[in-house]
Coordinates of N, CA and C and ligand atoms in Angstrom, one line a residue:
M9 N 125.9 87.5 50.0 CA 126.8 86.3 49.9 C 126.1 85.1 50.4
T10 N 125.4 85.2 51.5 CA 124.8 84.0 52.0 C 123.3 83.9 51.7
E11 N 122.7 84.9 51.2 CA 121.3 85.0 51.1 C 120.6 83.9 50.2
N12 N 121.4 83.5 49.1 CA 120.8 82.5 48.2 C 121.0 81.1 48.7
K13 N 121.5 80.9 49.9 CA 121.7 79.5 50.4 C 120.6 79.2 51.3
R14 N 120.2 77.9 51.2 CA 119.0 77.4 52.0 C 119.4 77.3 53.5
Y15 N 120.6 76.8 53.8 CA 121.0 76.6 55.2 C 122.4 77.3 55.4
R16 N 122.5 78.1 56.5 CA 123.7 78.8 56.8 C 124.2 78.5 58.2
L17 N 125.3 77.9 58.3 CA 125.8 77.4 59.5 C 127.2 78.0 59.9
L18 N 127.3 78.4 61.2 CA 128.6 78.9 61.6 C 129.1 78.1 62.8
F19 N 130.3 77.6 62.7 CA 130.9 76.8 63.8 C 131.8 77.7 64.6
V20 N 131.7 77.6 65.9 CA 132.5 78.6 66.7 C 133.3 77.8 67.8
C21 N 134.5 78.2 68.0 CA 135.4 77.7 69.1 C 136.1 79.0 69.7
L22 N 137.2 78.7 70.4 CA 137.9 79.9 71.0 C 138.8 80.5 70.0
G23 N 139.8 79.8 69.5 CA 140.8 80.4 68.7 C 140.5 80.5 67.2
N24 N 139.5 79.6 66.7 CA 139.2 79.5 65.3 C 140.4 79.0 64.5
I25 N 141.2 78.2 65.2 CA 142.4 77.6 64.4 C 142.4 76.1 64.6
C26 N 141.6 75.5 65.5 CA 141.6 74.0 65.7 C 140.2 73.4 65.4
R27 N 139.4 73.5 66.4 CA 138.1 72.8 66.4 C 137.1 73.3 65.3
S28 N 136.8 74.6 65.3 CA 135.8 75.1 64.4 C 136.1 75.1 62.9
P29 N 137.4 75.4 62.6 CA 137.7 75.2 61.1 C 137.7 73.7 60.7
A30 N 138.0 72.8 61.7 CA 137.9 71.4 61.4 C 136.4 71.0 61.2
A31 N 135.6 71.5 62.1 CA 134.1 71.2 61.9 C 133.6 71.8 60.6
Q32 N 134.1 73.0 60.2 CA 133.7 73.6 59.0 C 134.1 72.7 57.8
G33 N 135.3 72.2 57.8 CA 135.8 71.3 56.7 C 135.1 70.0 56.6
I34 N 134.9 69.4 57.8 CA 134.2 68.1 57.9 C 132.7 68.3 57.4
F35 N 132.1 69.3 57.9 CA 130.7 69.5 57.6 C 130.6 69.8 56.1
Q36 N 131.5 70.6 55.5 CA 131.5 70.8 54.1 C 131.6 69.5 53.3
A37 N 132.5 68.6 53.7 CA 132.7 67.3 53.1 C 131.4 66.5 53.2
T38 N 130.8 66.6 54.3 CA 129.5 65.8 54.5 C 128.5 66.3 53.5
V39 N 128.3 67.6 53.4 CA 127.3 68.2 52.5 C 127.7 67.8 51.1
D40 N 128.9 67.9 50.7 CA 129.4 67.6 49.4 C 129.1 66.1 49.0
R41 N 129.4 65.3 50.0 CA 129.1 63.8 49.8 C 127.7 63.5 49.6
H42 N 126.8 64.3 50.2 CA 125.4 64.1 50.0 C 124.8 64.9 48.9
G43 N 125.7 65.5 48.1 CA 125.2 66.2 46.8 C 124.4 67.5 47.1
M44 N 124.7 68.1 48.3 CA 123.9 69.3 48.6 C 124.8 70.5 48.8
T45 N 125.9 70.6 48.0 CA 126.9 71.7 48.1 C 126.2 73.0 47.9
D46 N 125.3 73.1 46.9 CA 124.7 74.4 46.6 C 123.7 74.9 47.7
D47 N 123.3 74.0 48.6 CA 122.3 74.4 49.5 C 122.8 75.0 50.8
F48 N 124.2 74.8 51.0 CA 124.7 75.2 52.3 C 125.8 76.3 52.2
Y49 N 125.8 77.3 53.1 CA 126.9 78.2 53.3 C 127.5 77.8 54.7
I50 N 128.7 77.5 54.8 CA 129.4 77.0 56.0 C 130.6 77.9 56.3
D51 N 130.7 78.3 57.6 CA 131.8 79.2 57.9 C 132.2 78.8 59.4
S52 N 133.3 79.4 59.9 CA 133.6 79.3 61.3 C 134.3 80.6 61.8
A53 N 134.3 80.7 63.1 CA 134.8 81.9 63.8 C 135.2 81.6 65.2
G54 N 135.9 82.5 65.8 CA 136.4 82.3 67.2 C 135.9 83.4 68.1
T55 N 135.8 83.0 69.4 CA 135.4 84.0 70.4 C 136.6 84.9 70.8
Y56 N 137.8 84.4 70.5 CA 139.0 85.1 70.8 C 139.6 85.6 69.5
S57 N 140.0 86.8 69.4 CA 140.4 87.4 68.1 C 141.9 87.3 67.8
G58 N 142.7 86.7 68.7 CA 144.2 86.8 68.6 C 144.8 86.0 67.4
H59 N 144.0 85.1 66.8 CA 144.6 84.4 65.7 C 144.0 84.9 64.4
R60 N 143.4 86.0 64.4 CA 142.8 86.6 63.2 C 143.7 86.5 62.0
G61 N 143.2 85.9 60.9 CA 143.9 85.8 59.6 C 144.8 84.6 59.5
D62 N 144.9 83.8 60.6 CA 145.8 82.6 60.6 C 145.1 81.5 59.9
L63 N 145.9 80.6 59.3 CA 145.4 79.3 58.8 C 145.2 78.4 60.1
P64 N 144.4 77.3 60.0 CA 144.3 76.4 61.1 C 145.7 75.9 61.6
D65 N 145.7 75.6 62.8 CA 147.0 75.1 63.5 C 147.6 74.0 62.6
R66 N 148.9 74.0 62.4 CA 149.5 73.0 61.6 C 149.2 71.6 62.0
R67 N 149.1 71.3 63.3 CA 148.8 70.0 63.8 C 147.5 69.5 63.3
M68 N 146.5 70.5 63.4 CA 145.1 70.1 63.0 C 145.1 70.0 61.5
R69 N 145.8 70.8 60.7 CA 145.8 70.7 59.3 C 146.3 69.3 58.9
R70 N 147.4 68.9 59.6 CA 148.0 67.6 59.2 C 147.1 66.5 59.5
A71 N 146.5 66.5 60.7 CA 145.6 65.4 61.1 C 144.4 65.3 60.2
A72 N 143.8 66.5 59.9 CA 142.7 66.5 59.0 C 143.0 66.1 57.6
S73 N 144.2 66.5 57.1 CA 144.6 66.1 55.7 C 144.7 64.6 55.6
A74 N 145.2 64.0 56.7 CA 145.4 62.5 56.6 C 144.0 61.8 56.5
R75 N 142.9 62.5 56.8 CA 141.6 62.0 56.7 C 140.9 62.5 55.4
G76 N 141.6 63.3 54.6 CA 141.0 63.8 53.4 C 140.4 65.2 53.4
Y77 N 140.6 65.9 54.5 CA 140.0 67.3 54.6 C 141.2 68.3 54.5
E78 N 141.1 69.2 53.6 CA 142.1 70.2 53.4 C 141.5 71.5 54.1
L79 N 142.1 72.0 55.2 CA 141.6 73.1 55.9 C 142.3 74.4 55.5
T80 N 141.5 75.3 54.8 CA 142.1 76.5 54.3 C 141.5 77.8 54.9
H81 N 140.6 77.6 55.9 CA 139.9 78.8 56.5 C 141.0 79.7 57.1
R82 N 140.7 81.0 57.1 CA 141.5 82.0 57.8 C 140.7 82.5 59.0
A83 N 141.3 82.4 60.1 CA 140.6 82.7 61.4 C 140.0 84.1 61.4
R84 N 138.9 84.2 62.0 CA 138.2 85.5 62.2 C 137.4 85.5 63.5
P85 N 137.2 86.6 64.2 CA 136.4 86.6 65.4 C 134.9 86.6 65.0
V86 N 134.1 86.0 65.9 CA 132.7 86.0 65.8 C 132.2 87.4 66.1
S87 N 131.1 87.8 65.4 CA 130.5 89.1 65.7 C 129.0 89.0 65.9
S88 N 128.4 90.0 66.5 CA 127.0 89.9 66.7 C 126.2 90.0 65.4
L89 N 126.9 90.5 64.3 CA 126.2 90.5 63.0 C 126.1 89.1 62.4
D90 N 126.9 88.2 62.9 CA 126.8 86.8 62.4 C 125.4 86.2 62.7
F91 N 124.7 86.7 63.7 CA 123.4 86.2 64.1 C 122.4 86.6 63.0
E92 N 122.7 87.6 62.2 CA 121.8 87.9 61.1 C 122.1 87.0 59.9
D93 N 123.4 86.7 59.7 CA 123.8 85.9 58.5 C 123.6 84.4 58.6
F94 N 123.5 83.9 59.8 CA 123.5 82.4 60.0 C 122.2 81.9 60.6
D95 N 121.8 80.7 60.3 CA 120.6 80.1 60.9 C 120.9 79.4 62.1
L96 N 122.1 78.8 62.2 CA 122.6 78.0 63.3 C 124.0 78.5 63.6
V97 N 124.3 78.7 64.9 CA 125.6 79.1 65.4 C 126.0 78.0 66.4
I98 N 127.0 77.2 66.1 CA 127.2 75.9 66.8 C 128.5 76.0 67.6
A99 N 128.4 75.9 69.0 CA 129.5 76.1 69.9 C 130.2 74.7 70.1
M100 N 131.5 74.8 70.2 CA 132.3 73.5 70.5 C 132.2 73.1 72.0
D101 N 132.2 74.1 72.9 CA 132.1 73.7 74.3 C 131.3 74.7 75.1
D102 N 131.1 74.5 76.4 CA 130.2 75.3 77.2 C 130.7 76.8 77.3
S103 N 132.0 77.0 77.3 CA 132.6 78.3 77.4 C 132.2 79.1 76.1
N104 N 132.4 78.5 75.0 CA 132.0 79.1 73.7 C 130.5 79.4 73.7
F105 N 129.7 78.4 74.2 CA 128.3 78.6 74.3 C 127.9 79.8 75.1
S106 N 128.5 79.9 76.3 CA 128.2 81.1 77.2 C 128.6 82.4 76.6
D107 N 129.8 82.4 75.9 CA 130.2 83.7 75.2 C 129.3 84.1 74.1
L108 N 128.8 83.1 73.4 CA 127.8 83.4 72.3 C 126.5 83.9 72.8
M109 N 126.1 83.3 74.0 CA 124.8 83.8 74.6 C 124.9 85.2 75.0
H110 N 126.1 85.7 75.4 CA 126.3 87.1 75.8 C 126.4 88.0 74.6
L111 N 126.9 87.4 73.5 CA 127.0 88.2 72.2 C 125.7 88.3 71.5
A112 N 124.8 87.3 71.6 CA 123.5 87.3 70.9 C 122.8 88.6 71.1
P113 N 122.4 89.3 70.0 CA 121.7 90.6 70.2 C 120.2 90.5 70.6
S114 N 119.6 89.3 70.6 CA 118.2 89.2 71.0 C 117.9 87.8 71.4
V115 N 116.8 87.6 72.0 CA 116.4 86.3 72.5 C 116.2 85.4 71.2
E116 N 115.7 85.9 70.2 CA 115.5 85.2 68.9 C 116.8 84.7 68.4
A117 N 117.8 85.6 68.4 CA 119.2 85.3 68.0 C 119.8 84.2 68.9
S118 N 119.5 84.2 70.2 CA 120.1 83.2 71.1 C 119.6 81.8 70.8
R119 N 118.4 81.8 70.2 CA 117.8 80.4 69.9 C 118.6 79.7 68.8
K120 N 119.4 80.5 68.1 CA 120.2 79.9 67.0 C 121.4 79.1 67.5
I121 N 121.8 79.4 68.8 CA 123.0 78.8 69.3 C 122.8 77.4 69.8
K122 N 123.6 76.5 69.3 CA 123.5 75.0 69.7 C 124.9 74.6 70.1
R123 N 124.9 73.4 70.8 CA 126.2 72.8 71.2 C 126.5 71.6 70.2
M124 N 127.7 71.5 69.8 CA 128.1 70.4 68.9 C 127.8 69.1 69.6
A125 N 128.0 69.1 70.9 CA 127.8 67.8 71.6 C 126.3 67.3 71.6
D126 N 125.4 68.2 71.3 CA 124.0 67.8 71.1 C 123.8 66.8 70.0
Y127 N 124.8 66.7 69.1 CA 124.8 65.8 68.0 C 125.7 64.6 68.1
F128 N 126.3 64.4 69.3 CA 127.2 63.3 69.5 C 126.3 62.0 69.5
S129 N 126.8 60.9 68.9 CA 126.1 59.6 69.1 C 126.4 59.0 70.4
D130 N 127.7 59.2 70.8 CA 128.2 58.6 72.1 C 128.3 59.8 73.1
H131 N 127.5 59.7 74.2 CA 127.4 60.8 75.1 C 128.3 60.7 76.3
S132 N 129.4 60.0 76.2 CA 130.3 59.9 77.3 C 131.1 61.2 77.5
L133 N 131.2 62.1 76.4 CA 131.7 63.4 76.5 C 130.6 64.4 76.1
D134 N 130.5 65.6 76.8 CA 129.5 66.5 76.4 C 130.0 67.8 75.9
Y135 N 131.2 67.8 75.3 CA 131.8 69.0 74.6 C 132.9 68.5 73.7
V136 N 133.3 69.4 72.8 CA 134.5 69.1 72.0 C 135.7 69.7 72.7
P137 N 136.6 68.9 73.2 CA 137.7 69.4 74.0 C 138.7 70.2 73.2
D138 N 139.3 71.2 73.8 CA 140.3 72.1 73.2 C 141.6 71.3 73.0
P139 N 142.0 71.0 71.8 CA 143.2 70.1 71.6 C 144.5 70.9 71.7
Y140 N 144.4 72.2 71.8 CA 145.6 73.1 71.6 C 146.8 72.7 72.5
Y141 N 146.5 72.3 73.7 CA 147.6 71.9 74.6 C 147.7 70.4 74.8
M142 N 147.0 69.6 73.9 CA 147.0 68.2 74.0 C 148.0 67.6 72.9
G143 N 148.3 66.4 73.0 CA 149.2 65.7 72.0 C 148.4 65.3 70.8
Q144 N 149.0 64.6 69.9 CA 148.3 64.1 68.7 C 147.0 63.4 68.9
D145 N 146.9 62.7 70.1 CA 145.7 62.0 70.4 C 144.5 62.9 70.5
G146 N 144.8 64.1 71.0 CA 143.7 65.1 71.2 C 143.1 65.6 69.9
F147 N 144.0 65.7 68.9 CA 143.5 66.1 67.6 C 142.7 65.0 66.9
E148 N 143.2 63.8 67.1 CA 142.4 62.6 66.6 C 141.1 62.5 67.2
L149 N 141.0 62.7 68.6 CA 139.8 62.7 69.3 C 138.8 63.7 68.8
V150 N 139.3 64.9 68.6 CA 138.4 66.0 68.1 C 137.9 65.6 66.7
L151 N 138.7 65.1 65.8 CA 138.3 64.7 64.5 C 137.2 63.6 64.6
D152 N 137.4 62.6 65.5 CA 136.5 61.6 65.6 C 135.1 62.1 66.1
L153 N 135.1 63.0 67.1 CA 133.9 63.6 67.6 C 133.2 64.4 66.5
L154 N 134.0 65.2 65.7 CA 133.4 66.0 64.7 C 132.8 65.2 63.5
E155 N 133.5 64.2 63.1 CA 133.0 63.4 62.0 C 131.6 62.8 62.4
D156 N 131.6 62.3 63.6 CA 130.3 61.7 64.1 C 129.2 62.8 64.2
S157 N 129.5 63.9 64.8 CA 128.5 64.9 65.1 C 128.1 65.7 63.8
C158 N 129.0 65.8 62.8 CA 128.6 66.5 61.6 C 127.6 65.6 60.8
E159 N 127.8 64.3 60.8 CA 126.8 63.4 60.1 C 125.5 63.6 60.8
N160 N 125.4 63.6 62.1 CA 124.1 63.7 62.8 C 123.5 65.0 62.7
L161 N 124.3 66.1 62.7 CA 123.8 67.4 62.5 C 123.2 67.6 61.1
F162 N 123.9 67.0 60.1 CA 123.4 67.1 58.7 C 122.1 66.4 58.6
A163 N 122.0 65.2 59.2 CA 120.8 64.4 59.2 C 119.6 65.1 59.9
S164 N 119.9 65.8 61.0 CA 118.9 66.5 61.7 C 118.4 67.7 60.9
I165 N 119.2 68.3 60.2 CA 118.8 69.5 59.3 C 117.9 69.0 58.2
V166 N 118.4 68.0 57.5 CA 117.6 67.5 56.4 C 116.3 66.9 56.8
R167 N 116.3 66.2 57.9 CA 115.0 65.6 58.5 C 114.0 66.6 58.8
A168 N 114.5 67.7 59.4 CA 113.6 68.8 59.8 C 112.9 69.4 58.6
E169 N 113.7 69.5 57.5 CA 113.2 70.1 56.3 C 112.2 69.1 55.6
D170 N 112.3 67.8 55.8 CA 111.4 66.8 55.2 C 110.1 66.8 55.9
R171 N 110.0 67.3 57.2 CA 108.8 67.2 58.0 C 107.7 68.0 57.3
P172 N 106.5 67.4 57.2 CA 105.4 68.1 56.5 C 104.9 69.3 57.3
Ligands
LIG206 P1 140.5 76.2 69.2 O1 141.8 76.0 70.0 O2 139.6 77.0 70.1 O3 139.9 74.9 68.9 O4 140.9 77.0 67.9 C1 142.6 77.0 70.5 C2 143.5 77.7 69.7 C3 144.3 78.7 70.3 C4 144.1 79.1 71.6 C5 143.1 78.4 72.3 C6 142.4 77.4 71.8 N1 144.9 80.1 72.1 O5 144.7 80.4 73.3 O6 145.7 80.7 71.4

């Protein structure tokens, strides 16, 4: 399923119903906008399995839709097998990062794990905060952070490929 894609990215948060499906949708839109849809396989997953099969949280779907992103992902738990299928596994916060480091089956696999905050332009925050218990502002903040970091992440991938 993913083998014929040049780049394979997995976004990971806790529940896989707020931050990582939003990152997936925004990154997909970024790739589409740059005319590189066929080059990327993009997915998301959660370190907690309790929302398995659920659509993204209604508040996140509404906030994302207002910016033109329709989020239709169904939540699933991350698995150690994901380290075989993906080139980059991108954590939304330090807790996700630490959980992924424990899940990685090898040192080589652990090198695929990145933090979304590594791609922020503005470094006053160093993680994507969990909006689940926040108000509407929390969802807007998450979308602002993800729009910025998705653009920078995309540029960093394409730049690396351009290097001789
Ligand atoms: P997410 O937000 O990790 O951005 O999907 C959360 C969603 C649900 C829960 C926690 C965080 N929860 O505990 O149910």
